[in-house]
XYZ file of C-alpha atoms in Angstrom:
623
model
C 218.411 -83.140 33.845
C 219.698 -84.875 31.109
C 216.336 -86.920 28.998
C 216.168 -90.161 29.954
C 215.087 -90.852 25.689
C 215.871 -88.489 22.972
C 215.109 -88.506 20.001
C 216.127 -86.085 17.065
C 215.025 -86.228 13.981
C 214.256 -89.914 13.348
C 213.393 -91.076 9.989
C 212.183 -94.510 9.190
C 211.692 -95.861 5.771
C 210.494 -99.254 4.553
C 211.704 -100.744 1.327
C 208.683 -102.592 -0.682
C 208.786 -103.612 -4.056
C 208.194 -100.327 -6.003
C 210.982 -98.276 -3.971
C 210.745 -97.023 -0.370
C 208.072 -95.501 1.744
C 208.845 -93.258 4.693
C 207.075 -93.804 7.515
C 208.322 -91.678 10.452
C 210.609 -88.731 9.232
C 212.171 -85.709 11.528
C 210.142 -86.671 14.838
C 211.440 -85.203 17.429
C 210.403 -85.864 21.563
C 212.106 -86.427 24.586
C 210.735 -88.456 27.889
C 212.371 -86.900 30.872
C 212.924 -89.893 34.119
C 210.106 -90.424 35.804
C 207.659 -88.567 33.880
C 204.502 -89.842 31.767
C 204.227 -88.880 27.861
C 201.122 -90.016 25.083
C 202.186 -90.190 21.747
C 198.962 -90.188 19.637
C 197.151 -90.130 16.241
C 196.033 -92.562 14.282
C 196.610 -95.642 12.567
C 199.075 -95.339 9.916
C 200.344 -92.636 11.931
C 204.013 -93.835 13.061
C 203.543 -93.536 16.200
C 204.325 -97.662 16.772
C 207.011 -97.743 14.328
C 208.536 -94.544 16.452
C 208.519 -96.952 19.705
C 209.616 -100.539 17.351
C 212.652 -97.585 16.882
C 213.398 -97.347 20.238
C 213.451 -100.741 20.919
C 215.200 -102.266 17.792
C 212.493 -104.644 16.716
C 211.702 -102.593 13.108
C 210.468 -105.416 10.938
C 213.359 -106.705 8.311
C 211.832 -103.634 5.724
C 212.514 -101.322 7.841
C 215.811 -99.450 8.722
C 216.582 -96.355 9.925
C 217.778 -94.241 7.615
C 218.634 -90.641 10.027
C 218.381 -89.086 13.716
C 219.414 -90.557 16.952
C 217.688 -91.976 19.464
C 220.276 -91.426 22.868
C 219.815 -93.432 25.763
C 221.173 -91.744 29.330
C 220.819 -93.758 32.076
C 223.676 -95.046 34.754
C 224.994 -97.829 33.235
C 224.155 -96.645 29.664
C 225.367 -92.761 29.058
C 224.862 -91.586 25.805
C 224.452 -94.741 24.106
C 222.672 -94.053 20.493
C 219.849 -96.689 20.326
C 219.769 -95.698 16.880
C 223.322 -96.835 16.002
C 222.825 -100.658 17.250
C 223.106 -103.170 15.524
C 218.964 -105.086 16.230
C 220.849 -108.617 17.463
C 223.688 -106.653 19.378
C 224.650 -107.848 22.798
C 224.047 -104.253 24.226
C 220.418 -103.987 22.648
C 220.028 -106.966 23.676
C 220.790 -105.421 27.231
C 218.644 -102.770 27.058
C 215.251 -104.082 25.774
C 213.396 -106.163 28.803
C 216.087 -104.836 31.136
C 216.559 -100.832 30.881
C 212.963 -100.337 28.292
C 210.064 -102.368 28.248
C 207.093 -102.536 26.237
C 203.193 -103.627 26.681
C 201.838 -104.758 23.169
C 198.418 -103.848 22.029
C 196.645 -107.523 21.903
C 197.948 -109.241 24.642
C 196.497 -112.932 23.368
C 198.609 -112.139 20.420
C 202.446 -111.614 22.134
C 201.748 -114.135 24.890
C 202.758 -117.322 24.089
C 199.903 -120.191 23.795
C 201.852 -123.055 24.851
C 203.736 -121.932 27.814
C 202.288 -120.943 31.102
C 202.181 -117.281 32.618
C 204.584 -118.136 35.477
C 207.390 -119.675 32.509
C 206.513 -116.541 30.129
C 207.044 -113.854 32.941
C 209.985 -116.010 34.603
C 212.139 -116.482 31.229
C 212.424 -112.333 30.964
C 213.666 -112.533 34.610
C 216.008 -115.174 34.032
C 217.392 -113.371 30.653
C 218.244 -110.278 32.197
C 218.958 -111.200 36.261
C 221.141 -114.142 37.891
C 218.704 -115.743 39.765
C 217.587 -119.410 41.047
C 214.604 -121.150 39.670
C 212.995 -120.292 43.734
C 213.851 -117.126 43.492
C 213.167 -116.327 40.528
C 209.651 -117.967 40.998
C 209.489 -116.051 44.247
C 209.916 -112.411 41.961
C 207.478 -114.087 39.660
C 204.554 -114.720 42.214
C 205.569 -110.772 43.825
C 205.351 -109.150 39.695
C 201.923 -110.553 39.283
C 200.555 -109.785 43.271
C 201.946 -105.849 42.725
C 199.141 -106.071 39.003
C 196.403 -107.394 41.033
C 196.479 -111.283 39.678
C 194.024 -112.795 42.233
C 195.834 -115.822 43.063
C 199.273 -115.457 41.646
C 200.410 -118.787 42.912
C 197.801 -120.282 40.681
C 198.453 -117.633 37.815
C 202.010 -119.404 37.582
C 200.205 -122.364 35.965
C 197.475 -121.299 34.089
C 197.870 -120.506 30.152
C 196.239 -117.296 28.449
C 193.256 -119.262 27.254
C 192.089 -119.125 30.192
C 192.446 -115.333 31.409
C 189.599 -112.478 30.313
C 190.916 -109.619 28.767
C 191.982 -107.439 30.948
C 194.150 -110.801 33.460
C 195.952 -111.374 29.667
C 196.902 -107.710 30.192
C 197.712 -107.436 33.401
C 200.031 -111.063 32.869
C 201.597 -108.639 29.946
C 202.373 -105.664 31.993
C 203.803 -108.120 34.968
C 206.296 -108.910 32.383
C 207.395 -105.751 30.947
C 208.029 -104.914 34.207
C 209.656 -108.237 35.759
C 213.168 -106.531 35.366
C 211.957 -103.013 36.359
C 213.170 -100.979 33.536
C 213.198 -96.867 33.877
C 211.252 -96.977 30.655
C 208.071 -98.070 29.639
C 206.314 -97.771 26.499
C 202.502 -98.996 26.724
C 201.208 -99.575 23.081
C 197.295 -98.972 23.549
C 197.257 -101.166 26.231
C 193.413 -100.497 26.456
C 192.041 -100.692 23.271
C 188.938 -102.946 23.103
C 189.410 -103.287 26.950
C 185.601 -102.288 28.852
C 185.893 -98.796 30.286
C 186.139 -100.192 33.714
C 188.710 -103.230 33.033
C 190.586 -99.972 31.184
C 190.248 -97.245 33.772
C 191.782 -100.295 35.945
C 194.834 -100.533 33.747
C 195.525 -97.132 33.809
C 195.220 -96.892 37.768
C 197.665 -99.325 37.793
C 200.046 -98.091 36.100
C 200.468 -95.114 37.139
C 201.259 -96.725 40.687
C 203.652 -99.130 39.438
C 205.000 -95.910 37.709
C 205.291 -94.065 41.247
C 205.880 -97.269 42.939
C 208.887 -98.275 39.793
C 209.719 -94.856 39.393
C 209.700 -95.540 36.085
C 208.966 -92.914 32.842
C 206.206 -94.254 30.406
C 205.578 -93.375 27.200
C 202.057 -94.085 26.529
C 201.074 -95.128 22.455
C 197.113 -94.270 21.758
C 194.691 -93.224 19.723
C 192.217 -92.741 22.676
C 192.424 -88.574 23.923
C 190.459 -89.456 26.400
C 193.386 -92.053 28.299
C 195.562 -89.476 27.368
C 193.701 -86.668 29.408
C 193.867 -88.897 32.560
C 197.369 -90.240 32.273
C 199.867 -87.846 30.412
C 201.821 -84.690 31.458
C 203.483 -84.507 27.695
C 201.390 -84.582 24.742
C 203.468 -85.121 21.129
C 200.244 -85.429 18.157
C 201.506 -87.111 14.875
C 199.803 -87.748 11.562
C 201.611 -89.036 8.448
C 205.100 -89.982 10.461
C 205.482 -86.426 11.357
C 204.402 -84.246 14.128
C 202.208 -81.933 14.487
C 202.000 -80.616 17.827
C 203.885 -80.987 21.120
C 203.751 -79.890 24.373
C 202.667 -79.829 27.667
C 198.456 -81.227 28.698
C 197.268 -78.594 30.518
C 198.582 -76.577 26.975
C 197.210 -79.108 24.340
C 193.777 -79.408 26.074
C 193.282 -75.934 26.607
C 193.985 -74.690 23.071
C 195.428 -77.061 20.689
C 196.718 -75.987 17.779
C 197.227 -77.751 14.489
C 193.476 -78.109 12.190
C 194.800 -82.207 12.095
C 194.171 -81.885 16.266
C 191.225 -80.087 15.609
C 189.258 -82.720 14.302
C 190.411 -85.385 16.534
C 189.138 -83.369 19.427
C 185.559 -82.592 16.753
C 186.176 -87.232 16.479
C 185.246 -88.416 20.046
C 181.700 -89.074 21.267
C 181.135 -87.472 24.665
C 178.253 -87.498 26.962
C 177.034 -83.682 27.029
C 176.481 -83.695 23.274
C 172.648 -81.949 21.995
C 170.004 -83.414 20.052
C 170.668 -83.436 16.272
C 174.398 -82.930 16.726
C 176.964 -84.975 14.257
C 180.309 -86.000 15.229
C 182.798 -84.901 12.603
C 185.370 -86.806 11.575
C 188.631 -86.039 10.278
C 187.397 -87.131 6.581
C 184.160 -87.579 6.164
C 182.187 -90.802 3.966
C 180.843 -90.034 1.138
C 178.028 -92.815 0.015
C 175.331 -93.267 -2.462
C 171.700 -95.281 -2.588
C 171.166 -96.594 -5.537
C 168.127 -97.794 -6.215
C 168.090 -101.399 -4.960
C 168.313 -99.938 -1.617
C 165.973 -97.118 -2.341
C 163.221 -99.367 -2.856
C 164.085 -100.740 0.246
C 164.020 -97.333 1.927
C 160.355 -97.028 1.574
C 158.244 -98.501 4.404
C 156.233 -101.051 4.629
C 152.990 -100.241 6.457
C 152.087 -102.494 9.824
C 150.352 -101.876 12.784
C 153.059 -104.009 15.204
C 155.659 -101.968 16.737
C 157.870 -104.053 17.949
C 160.366 -106.098 15.635
C 162.350 -108.228 17.896
C 160.929 -109.229 21.985
C 163.052 -112.272 23.737
C 161.002 -113.253 26.583
C 162.919 -115.227 29.828
C 166.021 -116.523 27.457
C 168.499 -118.359 30.050
C 171.714 -119.902 28.470
C 173.963 -122.184 30.464
C 177.895 -123.280 29.859
C 179.801 -125.673 31.560
C 182.844 -124.997 32.503
C 186.404 -127.149 34.198
C 186.859 -126.234 37.652
C 189.474 -128.243 38.229
C 191.235 -131.288 36.353
C 191.727 -132.182 32.474
C 188.638 -135.096 32.266
C 185.882 -136.122 35.245
C 182.743 -134.832 36.478
C 184.212 -131.255 37.881
C 182.164 -129.110 35.657
C 180.782 -125.638 37.507
C 177.518 -124.466 35.146
C 177.453 -120.860 34.729
C 174.164 -118.790 33.460
C 175.688 -117.033 30.956
C 172.437 -115.436 30.047
C 170.136 -115.347 33.217
C 165.922 -114.530 32.245
C 166.041 -111.900 29.964
C 163.222 -110.072 28.125
C 163.926 -107.497 26.063
C 162.086 -106.230 23.472
C 163.734 -104.231 20.543
C 160.629 -101.285 18.734
C 160.902 -101.229 15.066
C 163.051 -98.656 13.128
C 164.847 -97.866 16.782
C 168.458 -98.568 17.986
C 168.887 -100.034 21.481
C 172.600 -100.300 22.719
C 173.426 -103.102 25.235
C 176.053 -102.137 27.461
C 178.334 -103.822 29.966
C 181.656 -105.065 30.766
C 183.169 -108.568 28.811
C 181.363 -111.917 30.013
C 178.415 -109.864 31.320
C 176.344 -112.236 28.700
C 175.884 -109.297 25.367
C 177.533 -111.376 22.747
C 175.894 -114.559 23.490
C 172.465 -113.283 24.018
C 173.443 -111.969 20.265
C 174.108 -115.325 19.173
C 171.247 -116.489 20.639
C 168.965 -114.544 18.970
C 170.685 -115.258 15.532
C 169.657 -119.046 16.434
C 173.838 -119.727 16.426
C 173.278 -120.834 20.055
C 170.200 -122.172 21.183
C 168.661 -121.202 24.611
C 168.444 -123.488 28.051
C 164.449 -122.258 28.108
C 162.624 -119.109 26.525
C 160.906 -117.530 24.035
C 161.781 -115.148 20.773
C 159.846 -113.728 18.786
C 160.564 -112.025 15.577
C 157.958 -109.215 14.043
C 158.078 -109.655 10.329
C 154.990 -106.986 9.188
C 152.527 -108.280 11.307
C 153.603 -112.045 11.205
C 155.062 -113.069 14.334
C 157.727 -116.063 14.525
C 158.920 -117.929 16.881
C 162.664 -118.391 16.103
C 163.486 -120.808 18.494
C 161.141 -123.877 16.974
C 162.643 -122.452 13.374
C 164.635 -124.857 11.785
C 165.798 -125.299 7.736
C 164.570 -123.083 4.905
C 162.067 -120.993 7.220
C 165.948 -120.476 9.669
C 168.092 -119.853 6.827
C 164.171 -117.419 5.567
C 164.654 -115.897 9.273
C 168.969 -115.323 8.552
C 168.157 -113.328 5.471
C 166.232 -110.578 7.771
C 168.558 -110.788 10.546
C 172.225 -110.428 9.940
C 175.295 -109.541 11.927
C 178.485 -106.929 12.080
C 181.776 -108.394 14.223
C 183.960 -106.452 16.148
C 186.671 -108.097 14.724
C 186.095 -106.796 10.821
C 189.933 -108.165 10.107
C 189.479 -111.749 11.510
C 185.484 -111.728 9.908
C 186.796 -111.218 6.381
C 188.537 -114.197 4.394
C 191.589 -113.347 3.704
C 191.727 -115.834 0.674
C 188.350 -113.714 -1.036
C 189.000 -110.690 -3.180
C 186.080 -108.045 -1.874
C 183.855 -108.870 -4.493
C 183.450 -112.108 -3.588
C 183.245 -111.503 0.026
C 180.204 -109.221 -0.605
C 178.741 -111.305 -2.973
C 179.399 -114.441 -1.036
C 175.634 -113.810 0.632
C 173.935 -113.023 -2.351
C 175.080 -116.648 -4.241
C 174.788 -118.925 -0.405
C 170.789 -117.539 -0.983
C 170.150 -117.704 -4.926
C 169.659 -114.061 -5.253
C 169.229 -112.757 -8.891
C 171.863 -113.600 -11.548
C 175.348 -113.197 -12.144
C 174.372 -109.624 -13.436
C 172.472 -108.791 -10.779
C 175.237 -109.583 -8.210
C 177.705 -108.118 -10.017
C 175.698 -104.923 -9.746
C 174.657 -105.129 -6.554
C 178.204 -105.756 -5.202
C 179.041 -101.890 -6.958
C 176.137 -100.521 -5.184
C 176.616 -102.020 -1.870
C 180.813 -100.741 -2.213
C 179.205 -97.142 -2.678
C 176.656 -97.966 0.352
C 179.278 -97.847 2.358
C 182.097 -94.968 0.885
C 183.615 -97.244 -1.351
C 185.075 -97.270 -4.301
C 184.172 -100.531 -6.952
C 187.332 -99.996 -8.247
C 188.634 -101.613 -5.479
C 186.766 -105.283 -5.828
C 189.824 -107.115 -6.980
C 191.372 -106.304 -3.589
C 192.154 -108.762 -0.658
C 191.275 -107.685 2.693
C 194.781 -106.906 3.890
C 195.323 -103.993 1.617
C 192.453 -102.185 3.482
C 192.719 -99.757 6.374
C 190.693 -101.003 9.771
C 187.464 -99.043 9.075
C 188.084 -99.639 5.707
C 187.857 -103.289 6.479
C 184.429 -103.043 8.594
C 182.873 -100.739 6.142
C 183.670 -104.031 3.563
C 181.565 -105.628 6.703
C 178.625 -103.685 7.106
C 178.087 -103.889 3.334
C 178.179 -108.365 3.015
C 175.424 -107.373 6.256
C 173.658 -105.161 4.097
C 173.719 -107.621 0.595
C 170.358 -109.258 1.777
C 168.685 -106.515 2.335
C 167.216 -106.803 6.213
C 164.884 -105.438 8.429
C 167.539 -105.889 11.503
C 171.312 -105.738 12.161
C 173.193 -106.696 15.504
C 175.972 -104.499 15.556
C 178.677 -106.163 18.256
C 181.536 -103.743 19.509
C 181.498 -102.560 16.056
C 183.482 -100.111 16.516
C 185.570 -101.199 20.044
C 189.406 -101.492 18.509
C 189.395 -98.678 15.658
C 190.376 -94.933 16.076
C 188.362 -92.364 17.097
C 188.333 -91.068 14.060
C 187.513 -93.694 12.047
C 185.121 -94.725 14.852
C 183.423 -91.073 13.725
C 183.086 -92.259 10.606
C 181.446 -95.760 11.404
C 179.137 -94.247 14.073
C 177.916 -91.662 11.071
C 177.314 -94.384 8.693
C 174.872 -96.667 10.880
C 173.185 -93.834 11.640
C 172.301 -93.044 8.338
C 172.168 -95.639 6.981
C 169.604 -96.400 9.738
C 167.630 -93.891 8.656
C 167.501 -94.133 5.333
C 167.126 -97.957 5.052
C 164.302 -98.075 7.394
C 166.813 -100.849 9.692
C 166.529 -101.307 13.227
C 170.395 -102.264 15.026
C 170.419 -104.131 18.155
C 174.044 -102.144 18.891
C 176.592 -104.098 22.023
C 179.252 -102.355 23.428
C 181.236 -101.698 26.579
C 181.632 -97.658 25.743
C 178.537 -95.999 27.345
C 179.729 -92.901 25.212
C 179.519 -94.529 22.022
C 176.133 -95.931 23.179
C 175.209 -92.514 23.684
C 175.845 -91.399 20.493
C 173.571 -93.612 18.038
C 170.300 -95.689 20.728
C 167.570 -94.106 21.050
C 166.667 -96.330 24.082
C 169.739 -98.440 26.207
C 169.665 -102.241 27.849
C 172.602 -102.288 30.952
C 174.053 -105.908 31.168
C 175.464 -107.640 34.208
C 176.293 -111.302 34.761
C 173.615 -112.330 32.692
C 171.147 -109.839 33.682
C 169.503 -106.622 32.527
C 169.547 -104.335 35.447
C 168.735 -101.169 34.173
C 166.715 -100.113 30.134
C 165.791 -97.241 29.903
C 165.677 -94.539 26.635
C 169.304 -92.288 26.072
C 168.388 -89.758 27.953
C 167.590 -91.065 31.121
C 170.674 -93.042 31.769
C 172.778 -90.079 31.111
C 170.816 -87.701 33.571
C 169.546 -89.790 35.944
C 170.723 -93.903 36.607
C 170.067 -95.481 38.856
C 171.335 -98.834 39.397
C 174.707 -98.794 40.892
C 176.024 -100.746 37.996
C 175.328 -97.915 35.486
C 176.039 -95.526 37.814
C 179.815 -97.653 37.803
C 180.620 -97.556 33.737
C 179.537 -94.176 33.558
C 182.305 -92.782 36.411
C 184.749 -95.663 34.572
C 184.744 -93.382 30.606
C 187.386 -91.492 30.507
C 186.642 -87.358 28.961
C 188.965 -86.191 26.526
C 188.762 -83.287 29.177
C 191.196 -82.610 32.445
C 188.645 -81.172 34.153
C 187.076 -84.054 34.494
C 189.199 -86.962 34.860
C 188.420 -90.101 35.996
C 188.244 -90.728 40.291
C 190.465 -94.101 39.874
C 190.306 -94.325 44.321
C 186.586 -95.055 43.997
C 187.073 -97.428 40.529
C 189.845 -98.953 42.178
C 187.525 -99.355 45.263
C 184.686 -100.241 43.217
C 182.911 -103.663 43.687
C 179.740 -102.850 41.132
C 180.097 -105.822 39.261
C 179.504 -108.092 42.212
C 175.125 -108.287 43.020
C 176.644 -108.905 46.231
C 178.123 -105.774 46.964
C 174.937 -103.852 45.405
C 172.797 -101.785 47.819
C 169.866 -103.101 50.316
C 166.882 -101.768 47.380
C 169.321 -104.095 44.674
C 170.060 -106.580 45.895
C 168.731 -109.663 44.712
C 165.492 -111.551 47.769
C 166.654 -115.041 48.783
C 162.488 -116.562 48.216
C 161.994 -114.229 44.885
C 165.340 -112.776 43.360
C 164.202 -109.833 41.737
C 162.668 -107.574 38.656
C 162.404 -104.654 36.793
C 160.263 -102.443 38.906
C 159.286 -99.464 36.612
C 160.627 -95.343 37.047
C 158.054 -93.942 34.994
C 158.657 -92.321 31.050
C 160.075 -96.198 30.181
C 162.156 -96.089 32.286
C 163.426 -99.368 34.801
C 165.691 -101.448 37.057
C 165.882 -104.023 38.184
C 165.104 -104.880 42.479
C 164.173 -106.848 44.871
C 160.076 -107.663 44.161
C 159.404 -105.446 47.423
C 161.113 -102.091 46.032
C 159.079 -98.644 45.645
C 160.083 -96.691 43.171
C 160.739 -94.113 46.053
C 163.409 -96.190 47.501
C 165.022 -96.044 44.588
C 164.413 -92.321 43.231
């Protein structure tokens, strides 16, 4: 049997003002009909460029300078895609109809001005002769196939009205509407919750079996690869380092680069004190300004932050653009949280559970409807809700924020020097000479060369941009830092760099961290205690060892079961994940259900382990 796609010695060059850069060189692999091949590597390894070359959608400055991309189907036998012009009818007939692609960022890839139904049906009308009614019927069927709860309503829905998981399902429907023979999935689950990620992976597997198509999965996540791929191709700097069956790759990785990738992945059975080993370590230096900061302040108070009975509601539109058709939703529902000085508290949950809302309330970027927030500065207790003007200004010097997306949180029109210096200017810290010296020290503190200070954010990689964000957060020498999904969109090796850096800086500078994430493996590595959040409520709080050795709440158990392991012996149970209703409180077992009159409360299981249950529930019913 001929391969469906045969890539032979592919080479792609990018023309730049100083000459050309070889982004891909000598890449060869094939994809058999109905098979799944994973293309693995870090950002910049050439994975996406290879996929763009297959589809004929390379940027204008890029061109295929060598090799062939042979397509073999009934309609297209021995067609060299590399030889076709990108704007020719021949490649347009292949693109979308025979080979289709799911892009990494569904919000960027989908038009915000057109409904989901219009965008999906457009691809159908381009490649098939179908009337409007038939086209919309087929579109509705495809939306149903990819798991939309209400396909008819989804036809008239805009992308911004959908969650991240539903937007990705819409992208899958768009890619599959013409029943392609090869689906290229470019990082289809990056930055998605582990439960949504598992659902998307299962969906791709099921649709692959139903439609009989082949899949080229592009990813940096070795856990995802273990659960879906049959063949693995490992790329680094535009070249293939290793390729083979998934069994061989995972049983005995041969190349040092692949071995390094495995060592960079966080996993649950790490021993105490064991560190992740990134492909490239960050060498940082603590200067005079921060060595003074590292001296502990003597205090009898062990608490750093205390949140009690905090509630925050939002009004959402139910139907119609105007009028009083608004529904109130509790994003944060009577949350109690205590963060101790010097610890890292992990806050875990799916998108929409209220993690980021709670973080913004602590920062006073949002005002809660009710509840109290107390911040302990030494032995002084500060009522955060009552702060205003200068008092609030001073509070924000002590509490800083590291954002999820390092690119959108950095001003593209400012140099790195201006970005890191800005907090010092706003708070009038030191003179110009002091600020310049401080900025250079901050660069060294996060392992970046001060010679890069005149560059702009676009000149840096994702991991370097996140380190710039960390440097900016540390500029005012805060005591408390909120990290909102700081590694969710980073490669595993870069993720390991940032996690190690945060751990080291926490210890060296006596920082307190609130680490917000949906990835329990990441939280397990960095946190001392973990709080699990579902639909605005905390459902379980415990030391990290207890959460992973003895998860009690069904929602915590569901999150743990959805984390993909880079191990073929511990693959995901897709059937149980598909049937899982753990994020729906009405489906929880009896002890965890809310009492109609008294609601629910946190029940102590001993050893600082608490779980949400009915008020009349005993410890014996839960353990």
